[in-house]
PDB file of C-alpha atoms and ligand atoms in Angstrom:
ATOM      1  CA  MET A 132     123.030 144.874  80.804  1.00  0.00           C
ATOM      2  CA  ILE A 133     125.830 142.600  81.955  1.00  0.00           C
ATOM      3  CA  ARG A 134     129.392 143.706  81.331  1.00  0.00           C
ATOM      4  CA  ILE A 135     132.313 141.373  81.975  1.00  0.00           C
ATOM      5  CA  LEU A 136     135.642 143.168  81.832  1.00  0.00           C
ATOM      6  CA  ASP A 137     138.922 141.252  81.780  1.00  0.00           C
ATOM      7  CA  VAL A 138     137.803 138.840  84.483  1.00  0.00           C
ATOM      8  CA  TYR A 139     140.129 136.357  86.171  1.00  0.00           C
ATOM      9  CA  ALA A 140     138.921 133.719  88.631  1.00  0.00           C
ATOM     10  CA  ASN A 141     140.800 130.968  90.435  1.00  0.00           C
ATOM     11  CA  TYR A 142     140.091 128.087  92.748  1.00  0.00           C
ATOM     12  CA  THR A 143     142.350 127.178  95.615  1.00  0.00           C
ATOM     13  CA  GLU A 144     142.640 123.445  96.146  1.00  0.00           C
ATOM     14  CA  PRO A 145     142.742 122.069  99.710  1.00  0.00           C
ATOM     15  CA  GLY A 146     146.545 121.708  99.453  1.00  0.00           C
ATOM     16  CA  GLY A 147     146.825 125.398  98.550  1.00  0.00           C
ATOM     17  CA  LYS A 148     147.419 124.920  94.833  1.00  0.00           C
ATOM     18  CA  ILE A 149     145.804 127.667  92.746  1.00  0.00           C
ATOM     19  CA  VAL A 150     143.808 126.504  89.717  1.00  0.00           C
ATOM     20  CA  PRO A 151     143.075 129.214  87.157  1.00  0.00           C
ATOM     21  CA  ALA A 152     139.499 128.936  85.827  1.00  0.00           C
ATOM     22  CA  LEU A 153     138.933 132.248  83.998  1.00  0.00           C
ATOM     23  CA  SER A 154     141.883 134.111  82.507  1.00  0.00           C
ATOM     24  CA  GLY A 155     140.908 137.493  81.098  1.00  0.00           C
ATOM     25  CA  ILE A 156     137.320 137.138  79.895  1.00  0.00           C
ATOM     26  CA  SER A 157     135.514 140.152  78.453  1.00  0.00           C
ATOM     27  CA  LEU A 158     131.929 139.899  77.257  1.00  0.00           C
ATOM     28  CA  ASP A 159     128.809 142.074  77.104  1.00  0.00           C
ATOM     29  CA  ILE A 160     125.316 140.695  77.339  1.00  0.00           C
ATOM     30  CA  ASN A 161     122.671 143.248  76.552  1.00  0.00           C
ATOM     31  CA  LYS A 162     118.977 143.091  77.187  1.00  0.00           C
ATOM     32  CA  ALA A 163     117.419 140.727  74.636  1.00  0.00           C
ATOM     33  CA  ASP A 164     120.815 139.323  73.564  1.00  0.00           C
ATOM     34  CA  TYR A 165     121.215 135.587  73.139  1.00  0.00           C
ATOM     35  CA  VAL A 166     124.842 134.717  73.806  1.00  0.00           C
ATOM     36  CA  ALA A 167     126.236 131.195  73.936  1.00  0.00           C
ATOM     37  CA  VAL A 168     129.589 130.171  75.330  1.00  0.00           C
ATOM     38  CA  VAL A 169     130.651 126.740  74.161  1.00  0.00           C
ATOM     39  CA  GLY A 170     133.667 124.765  75.203  1.00  0.00           C
ATOM     40  CA  PRO A 171     134.824 121.434  76.536  1.00  0.00           C
ATOM     41  CA  SER A 172     134.451 120.304  80.110  1.00  0.00           C
ATOM     42  CA  GLY A 173     136.809 122.204  82.400  1.00  0.00           C
ATOM     43  CA  SER A 174     137.073 125.255  80.126  1.00  0.00           C
ATOM     44  CA  GLY A 175     135.493 127.554  82.722  1.00  0.00           C
ATOM     45  CA  LYS A 176     131.831 127.711  81.674  1.00  0.00           C
ATOM     46  CA  SER A 177     130.270 127.036  85.084  1.00  0.00           C
ATOM     47  CA  THR A 178     132.768 129.385  86.695  1.00  0.00           C
ATOM     48  CA  LEU A 179     131.677 132.141  84.328  1.00  0.00           C
ATOM     49  CA  VAL A 180     128.019 131.640  85.275  1.00  0.00           C
ATOM     50  CA  ALA A 181     128.846 131.572  89.004  1.00  0.00           C
ATOM     51  CA  ALA A 182     130.934 134.744  88.702  1.00  0.00           C
ATOM     52  CA  ILE A 183     128.181 136.640  86.879  1.00  0.00           C
ATOM     53  CA  ALA A 184     125.651 135.469  89.457  1.00  0.00           C
ATOM     54  CA  GLY A 185     127.896 136.854  92.208  1.00  0.00           C
ATOM     55  CA  LEU A 186     128.363 133.402  93.711  1.00  0.00           C
ATOM     56  CA  LEU A 187     132.109 133.249  93.231  1.00  0.00           C
ATOM     57  CA  PRO A 188     134.638 135.969  93.990  1.00  0.00           C
ATOM     58  CA  ILE A 189     136.738 137.044  91.050  1.00  0.00           C
ATOM     59  CA  ALA A 190     140.469 137.663  91.360  1.00  0.00           C
ATOM     60  CA  GLN A 191     140.719 140.501  88.877  1.00  0.00           C
ATOM     61  CA  GLY A 192     138.573 142.504  86.484  1.00  0.00           C
ATOM     62  CA  GLU A 193     135.002 143.718  86.920  1.00  0.00           C
ATOM     63  CA  ILE A 194     131.512 142.419  86.397  1.00  0.00           C
ATOM     64  CA  TYR A 195     128.732 144.952  86.129  1.00  0.00           C
ATOM     65  CA  VAL A 196     125.049 144.112  86.276  1.00  0.00           C
ATOM     66  CA  ASP A 197     123.470 147.369  85.157  1.00  0.00           C
ATOM     67  CA  LYS A 198     125.005 149.964  87.456  1.00  0.00           C
ATOM     68  CA  TYR A 199     126.103 147.442  90.086  1.00  0.00           C
ATOM     69  CA  ARG A 200     129.767 146.605  90.302  1.00  0.00           C
ATOM     70  CA  ILE A 201     129.504 143.088  91.689  1.00  0.00           C
ATOM     71  CA  ARG A 202     132.975 142.952  93.267  1.00  0.00           C
ATOM     72  CA  ARG A 203     132.196 146.028  95.350  1.00  0.00           C
ATOM     73  CA  THR A 204     128.750 144.867  96.399  1.00  0.00           C
ATOM     74  CA  ARG A 205     127.952 143.340  99.772  1.00  0.00           C
ATOM     75  CA  ARG A 206     126.691 139.804  99.996  1.00  0.00           C
ATOM     76  CA  ALA A 207     123.083 140.613 100.863  1.00  0.00           C
ATOM     77  CA  ARG A 208     122.877 143.122  98.031  1.00  0.00           C
ATOM     78  CA  ARG A 209     124.443 140.600  95.646  1.00  0.00           C
ATOM     79  CA  ALA A 210     121.747 138.097  96.581  1.00  0.00           C
ATOM     80  CA  LYS A 211     119.093 140.722  95.857  1.00  0.00           C
ATOM     81  CA  ILE A 212     120.628 141.561  92.493  1.00  0.00           C
ATOM     82  CA  ARG A 213     120.830 137.862  91.681  1.00  0.00           C
ATOM     83  CA  GLY A 214     117.167 137.390  92.581  1.00  0.00           C
ATOM     84  CA  SER A 215     115.864 140.319  90.614  1.00  0.00           C
ATOM     85  CA  TYR A 216     118.027 140.082  87.481  1.00  0.00           C
ATOM     86  CA  PHE A 217     118.638 136.390  86.946  1.00  0.00           C
ATOM     87  CA  GLY A 218     116.870 133.125  86.438  1.00  0.00           C
ATOM     88  CA  ILE A 219     119.655 130.608  86.804  1.00  0.00           C
ATOM     89  CA  ILE A 220     119.522 127.073  85.468  1.00  0.00           C
ATOM     90  CA  PHE A 221     122.220 125.359  87.495  1.00  0.00           C
ATOM     91  CA  GLN A 222     123.799 122.031  86.642  1.00  0.00           C
ATOM     92  CA  SER A 223     122.789 120.674  90.010  1.00  0.00           C
ATOM     93  CA  SER A 224     119.146 120.966  90.916  1.00  0.00           C
ATOM     94  CA  GLU A 225     118.399 123.670  93.443  1.00  0.00           C
ATOM     95  CA  MET A 226     114.955 122.281  94.233  1.00  0.00           C
ATOM     96  CA  LEU A 227     113.808 121.942  97.825  1.00  0.00           C
ATOM     97  CA  ALA A 228     113.500 118.198  98.376  1.00  0.00           C
ATOM     98  CA  ARG A 229     110.568 118.239 100.779  1.00  0.00           C
ATOM     99  CA  PHE A 230     108.269 120.219  98.534  1.00  0.00           C
ATOM    100  CA  THR A 231     106.526 119.331  95.298  1.00  0.00           C
ATOM    101  CA  VAL A 232     107.665 120.721  91.969  1.00  0.00           C
ATOM    102  CA  GLU A 233     104.681 123.090  91.952  1.00  0.00           C
ATOM    103  CA  GLU A 234     105.533 124.344  95.447  1.00  0.00           C
ATOM    104  CA  ASN A 235     109.132 124.871  94.398  1.00  0.00           C
ATOM    105  CA  LEU A 236     107.964 126.932  91.422  1.00  0.00           C
ATOM    106  CA  ARG A 237     105.584 128.903  93.623  1.00  0.00           C
ATOM    107  CA  PHE A 238     108.336 129.684  96.152  1.00  0.00           C
ATOM    108  CA  ALA A 239     110.628 130.910  93.381  1.00  0.00           C
ATOM    109  CA  TYR A 240     107.867 133.174  92.067  1.00  0.00           C
ATOM    110  CA  VAL A 241     106.884 134.494  95.492  1.00  0.00           C
ATOM    111  CA  ALA A 242     110.526 135.213  96.359  1.00  0.00           C
ATOM    112  CA  ALA A 243     110.679 137.490  93.325  1.00  0.00           C
ATOM    113  CA  ASN A 244     107.163 138.929  93.226  1.00  0.00           C
ATOM    114  CA  GLY A 245     105.752 138.770  96.762  1.00  0.00           C
ATOM    115  CA  SER A 246     102.724 136.592  96.045  1.00  0.00           C
ATOM    116  CA  VAL A 247     101.190 134.386  93.387  1.00  0.00           C
ATOM    117  CA  ASP A 248      98.869 136.080  90.947  1.00  0.00           C
ATOM    118  CA  ALA A 249      97.317 135.621  87.509  1.00  0.00           C
ATOM    119  CA  ARG A 250     100.701 136.118  85.859  1.00  0.00           C
ATOM    120  CA  TYR A 251     102.068 133.188  87.860  1.00  0.00           C
ATOM    121  CA  GLN A 252      99.211 130.967  86.714  1.00  0.00           C
ATOM    122  CA  ARG A 253      99.710 131.978  83.095  1.00  0.00           C
ATOM    123  CA  LYS A 254     103.448 131.352  83.210  1.00  0.00           C
ATOM    124  CA  LEU A 255     102.953 128.036  85.010  1.00  0.00           C
ATOM    125  CA  GLU A 256     100.532 126.856  82.340  1.00  0.00           C
ATOM    126  CA  TYR A 257     102.872 128.059  79.614  1.00  0.00           C
ATOM    127  CA  LEU A 258     105.854 126.203  81.100  1.00  0.00           C
ATOM    128  CA  CYS A 259     103.783 123.060  81.690  1.00  0.00           C
ATOM    129  CA  GLN A 260     102.747 123.087  78.067  1.00  0.00           C
ATOM    130  CA  LYS A 261     106.235 123.816  76.708  1.00  0.00           C
ATOM    131  CA  LEU A 262     108.086 121.332  78.909  1.00  0.00           C
ATOM    132  CA  GLY A 263     105.432 118.726  79.667  1.00  0.00           C
ATOM    133  CA  LEU A 264     105.564 119.214  83.444  1.00  0.00           C
ATOM    134  CA  THR A 265     101.952 118.476  84.299  1.00  0.00           C
ATOM    135  CA  GLU A 266     102.403 114.769  85.060  1.00  0.00           C
ATOM    136  CA  PHE A 267     104.962 115.400  87.812  1.00  0.00           C
ATOM    137  CA  LEU A 268     103.944 118.809  89.102  1.00  0.00           C
ATOM    138  CA  ARG A 269     102.662 117.267  92.354  1.00  0.00           C
ATOM    139  CA  SER A 270     105.718 115.047  92.891  1.00  0.00           C
ATOM    140  CA  THR A 271     108.654 115.821  95.147  1.00  0.00           C
ATOM    141  CA  PRO A 272     112.078 116.088  93.477  1.00  0.00           C
ATOM    142  CA  THR A 273     113.312 112.755  94.889  1.00  0.00           C
ATOM    143  CA  LYS A 274     110.596 110.954  92.891  1.00  0.00           C
ATOM    144  CA  LEU A 275     111.688 112.412  89.568  1.00  0.00           C
ATOM    145  CA  SER A 276     113.933 111.059  86.836  1.00  0.00           C
ATOM    146  CA  GLY A 277     117.039 113.065  85.902  1.00  0.00           C
ATOM    147  CA  GLY A 278     115.265 114.484  82.847  1.00  0.00           C
ATOM    148  CA  GLN A 279     112.154 115.479  84.828  1.00  0.00           C
ATOM    149  CA  LEU A 280     114.322 117.110  87.465  1.00  0.00           C
ATOM    150  CA  ARG A 281     116.131 119.095  84.804  1.00  0.00           C
ATOM    151  CA  LYS A 282     112.838 120.283  83.326  1.00  0.00           C
ATOM    152  CA  ALA A 283     111.593 121.267  86.782  1.00  0.00           C
ATOM    153  CA  ALA A 284     114.807 123.210  87.412  1.00  0.00           C
ATOM    154  CA  ILE A 285     114.405 125.024  84.090  1.00  0.00           C
ATOM    155  CA  ALA A 286     110.800 125.920  84.960  1.00  0.00           C
ATOM    156  CA  ARG A 287     111.918 127.138  88.390  1.00  0.00           C
ATOM    157  CA  ALA A 288     114.459 129.473  86.804  1.00  0.00           C
ATOM    158  CA  LEU A 289     111.980 130.864  84.267  1.00  0.00           C
ATOM    159  CA  ILE A 290     108.744 131.116  86.273  1.00  0.00           C
ATOM    160  CA  LYS A 291     109.510 134.568  87.674  1.00  0.00           C
ATOM    161  CA  ASP A 292     110.200 136.084  84.231  1.00  0.00           C
ATOM    162  CA  PRO A 293     113.711 137.325  85.020  1.00  0.00           C
ATOM    163  CA  PRO A 294     115.339 139.925  82.738  1.00  0.00           C
ATOM    164  CA  PHE A 295     118.280 137.561  82.171  1.00  0.00           C
ATOM    165  CA  ILE A 296     118.526 133.790  81.997  1.00  0.00           C
ATOM    166  CA  LEU A 297     121.832 132.126  82.871  1.00  0.00           C
ATOM    167  CA  ALA A 298     121.686 128.543  81.637  1.00  0.00           C
ATOM    168  CA  ASP A 299     124.478 126.127  82.589  1.00  0.00           C
ATOM    169  CA  GLU A 300     124.238 122.967  80.456  1.00  0.00           C
ATOM    170  CA  PRO A 301     120.418 123.013  80.508  1.00  0.00           C
ATOM    171  CA  SER A 302     120.233 119.977  78.229  1.00  0.00           C
ATOM    172  CA  GLY A 303     122.083 117.655  80.624  1.00  0.00           C
ATOM    173  CA  ASP A 304     120.024 114.511  81.404  1.00  0.00           C
ATOM    174  CA  LEU A 305     117.501 115.292  78.674  1.00  0.00           C
ATOM    175  CA  ASP A 306     116.510 113.016  75.817  1.00  0.00           C
ATOM    176  CA  PRO A 307     116.700 114.436  72.263  1.00  0.00           C
ATOM    177  CA  ALA A 308     112.985 115.372  72.159  1.00  0.00           C
ATOM    178  CA  ALA A 309     113.296 117.284  75.433  1.00  0.00           C
ATOM    179  CA  VAL A 310     116.426 119.068  74.178  1.00  0.00           C
ATOM    180  CA  VAL A 311     114.331 120.323  71.252  1.00  0.00           C
ATOM    181  CA  GLN A 312     111.659 121.549  73.709  1.00  0.00           C
ATOM    182  CA  VAL A 313     114.234 123.406  75.809  1.00  0.00           C
ATOM    183  CA  LYS A 314     115.921 124.927  72.792  1.00  0.00           C
ATOM    184  CA  LYS A 315     112.574 126.219  71.548  1.00  0.00           C
ATOM    185  CA  LEU A 316     111.655 127.538  74.983  1.00  0.00           C
ATOM    186  CA  LEU A 317     114.896 129.508  75.269  1.00  0.00           C
ATOM    187  CA  ARG A 318     114.325 130.944  71.805  1.00  0.00           C
ATOM    188  CA  GLU A 319     110.829 132.048  72.793  1.00  0.00           C
ATOM    189  CA  GLU A 320     112.005 133.575  76.068  1.00  0.00           C
ATOM    190  CA  ASN A 321     114.596 135.534  74.099  1.00  0.00           C
ATOM    191  CA  ALA A 322     111.961 136.632  71.564  1.00  0.00           C
ATOM    192  CA  GLN A 323     109.981 137.965  74.550  1.00  0.00           C
ATOM    193  CA  GLY A 324     112.922 140.204  75.412  1.00  0.00           C
ATOM    194  CA  LYS A 325     114.955 138.197  77.878  1.00  0.00           C
ATOM    195  CA  GLY A 326     118.726 138.275  77.691  1.00  0.00           C
ATOM    196  CA  ILE A 327     120.209 134.789  77.631  1.00  0.00           C
ATOM    197  CA  LEU A 328     123.646 133.465  78.439  1.00  0.00           C
ATOM    198  CA  LEU A 329     123.788 129.791  77.560  1.00  0.00           C
ATOM    199  CA  VAL A 330     126.909 127.825  78.448  1.00  0.00           C
ATOM    200  CA  THR A 331     127.182 124.353  77.002  1.00  0.00           C
ATOM    201  CA  HIS A 332     129.513 121.824  75.430  1.00  0.00           C
ATOM    202  CA  ASP A 333     126.779 121.176  72.849  1.00  0.00           C
ATOM    203  CA  ASN A 334     127.271 123.296  69.716  1.00  0.00           C
ATOM    204  CA  LYS A 335     123.899 122.185  68.362  1.00  0.00           C
ATOM    205  CA  LEU A 336     122.072 123.513  71.414  1.00  0.00           C
ATOM    206  CA  ALA A 337     123.938 126.806  70.970  1.00  0.00           C
ATOM    207  CA  SER A 338     122.929 127.227  67.326  1.00  0.00           C
ATOM    208  CA  ASP A 339     119.958 129.513  68.123  1.00  0.00           C
ATOM    209  CA  ALA A 340     122.171 132.040  69.905  1.00  0.00           C
ATOM    210  CA  LYS A 341     122.856 135.302  68.106  1.00  0.00           C
ATOM    211  CA  SER A 342     126.511 135.210  69.112  1.00  0.00           C
ATOM    212  CA  VAL A 343     128.605 132.196  70.036  1.00  0.00           C
ATOM    213  CA  PHE A 344     131.981 132.298  71.764  1.00  0.00           C
ATOM    214  CA  GLU A 345     134.309 129.406  72.313  1.00  0.00           C
ATOM    215  CA  LEU A 346     135.986 129.094  75.679  1.00  0.00           C
ATOM    216  CA  ARG A 347     139.215 127.122  76.175  1.00  0.00           C
ATOM    217  CA  GLN A 348     141.247 127.028  79.344  1.00  0.00           C
ATOM    218  CA  GLY A 349     139.476 130.063  80.732  1.00  0.00           C
ATOM    219  CA  LYS A 350     139.989 132.245  77.664  1.00  0.00           C
ATOM    220  CA  ILE A 351     137.783 133.115  74.717  1.00  0.00           C
ATOM    221  CA  SER A 352     139.562 131.258  71.945  1.00  0.00           C
ATOM    222  CA  ALA A 353     137.211 131.952  69.025  1.00  0.00           C
ATOM    223  CA  TYR A 354     134.165 133.921  67.937  1.00  0.00           C
ATOM    224  CA  LEU A 355     132.084 131.317  66.164  1.00  0.00           C
ATOM    225  CA  LYS A 356     129.139 133.568  65.297  1.00  0.00           C
TER     226      LYS A 356
HETATM  227  P1  LIG B 401     133.234 123.790  82.817  1.00  0.00           P
HETATM  228  O1  LIG B 401     131.977 124.345  83.390  1.00  0.00           O
HETATM  229  O2  LIG B 401     133.563 124.333  81.453  1.00  0.00           O
HETATM  230  O3  LIG B 401     133.275 122.300  82.843  1.00  0.00           O
HETATM  231  P2  LIG B 401     134.467 124.765  85.265  1.00  0.00           P
HETATM  232  O4  LIG B 401     134.128 126.202  85.326  1.00  0.00           O
HETATM  233  O5  LIG B 401     133.653 123.826  86.087  1.00  0.00           O
HETATM  234  O6  LIG B 401     134.455 124.281  83.728  1.00  0.00           O
HETATM  235  O7  LIG B 401     135.999 124.541  85.659  1.00  0.00           O
HETATM  236  C1  LIG B 401     137.064 125.369  85.202  1.00  0.00           C
HETATM  237  C2  LIG B 401     138.362 124.922  85.840  1.00  0.00           C
HETATM  238  O8  LIG B 401     138.301 125.116  87.238  1.00  0.00           O
HETATM  239  C3  LIG B 401     138.688 123.451  85.628  1.00  0.00           C
HETATM  240  O9  LIG B 401     140.092 123.336  85.517  1.00  0.00           O
HETATM  241  C4  LIG B 401     138.202 122.801  86.896  1.00  0.00           C
HETATM  242  O10 LIG B 401     138.931 121.631  87.174  1.00  0.00           O
HETATM  243  C5  LIG B 401     138.499 123.889  87.926  1.00  0.00           C
HETATM  244  N1  LIG B 401     137.551 123.839  89.069  1.00  0.00           N
HETATM  245  C6  LIG B 401     136.211 123.973  89.020  1.00  0.00           C
HETATM  246  N2  LIG B 401     135.664 123.906  90.241  1.00  0.00           N
HETATM  247  C7  LIG B 401     136.706 123.723  91.107  1.00  0.00           C
HETATM  248  C8  LIG B 401     136.811 123.590  92.528  1.00  0.00           C
HETATM  249  N3  LIG B 401     135.733 123.629  93.314  1.00  0.00           N
HETATM  250  N4  LIG B 401     138.059 123.426  93.064  1.00  0.00           N
HETATM  251  C9  LIG B 401     139.161 123.390  92.288  1.00  0.00           C
HETATM  252  N5  LIG B 401     139.121 123.531  90.937  1.00  0.00           N
HETATM  253  C10 LIG B 401     137.922 123.690  90.351  1.00  0.00           C
END
């Protein structure tokens, strides 16, 4: 499980000014939970995802991923934890530009599982069917539209069947039909036992979550569900 205990996180601007981004967040995400955090731009959603993923140091509080206390964990170990616990859908695409979408998916799977196998093929076919990836599977990321790139990034996060999915605005760049596809896919992944943290400004996208929190200025301002 993921346990977030009274977490504070700040950014320091080049001039030295400290910008608070998270101000005392506490949240538990258990296996098979579906938690959404909604809030306007600048409320701290991406920071929360980065902190859980161990990509951003926190100023105060603790984040536990199972028994691991992230703040006390060395960088290499944090990367390992990130790789084995999380599939992360980032706002910016993390795809390798010189490789095709299929190669990018394969690398993500191999990094987690050592080699491709029948399970990889099954998951690839499943994701192709759910997201309509087939037509651009052999293209490199630079050839893709924003929506295609988003779908590819979602597939890359999910291909390795991670225990938890951290999704940061996964519907960005998508047309309404694709948003429906992604929403359904997340619901199915959750039904298969994956824990999901979805952060979004889109309350409609968050409506499938079992619990919904509202974030404002780095604080949980309401429990919407
Ligand atoms: P959201 O994802 O909800 O849009 P963020 O987590 O990106 O919010 O941002 C939270 C706060 O931190 C905002 O005030 C934002 O301006 C600030 N912030 C985010 N990234 C940086 C950065 N790299 N440097 C300085 N301030 C930042």
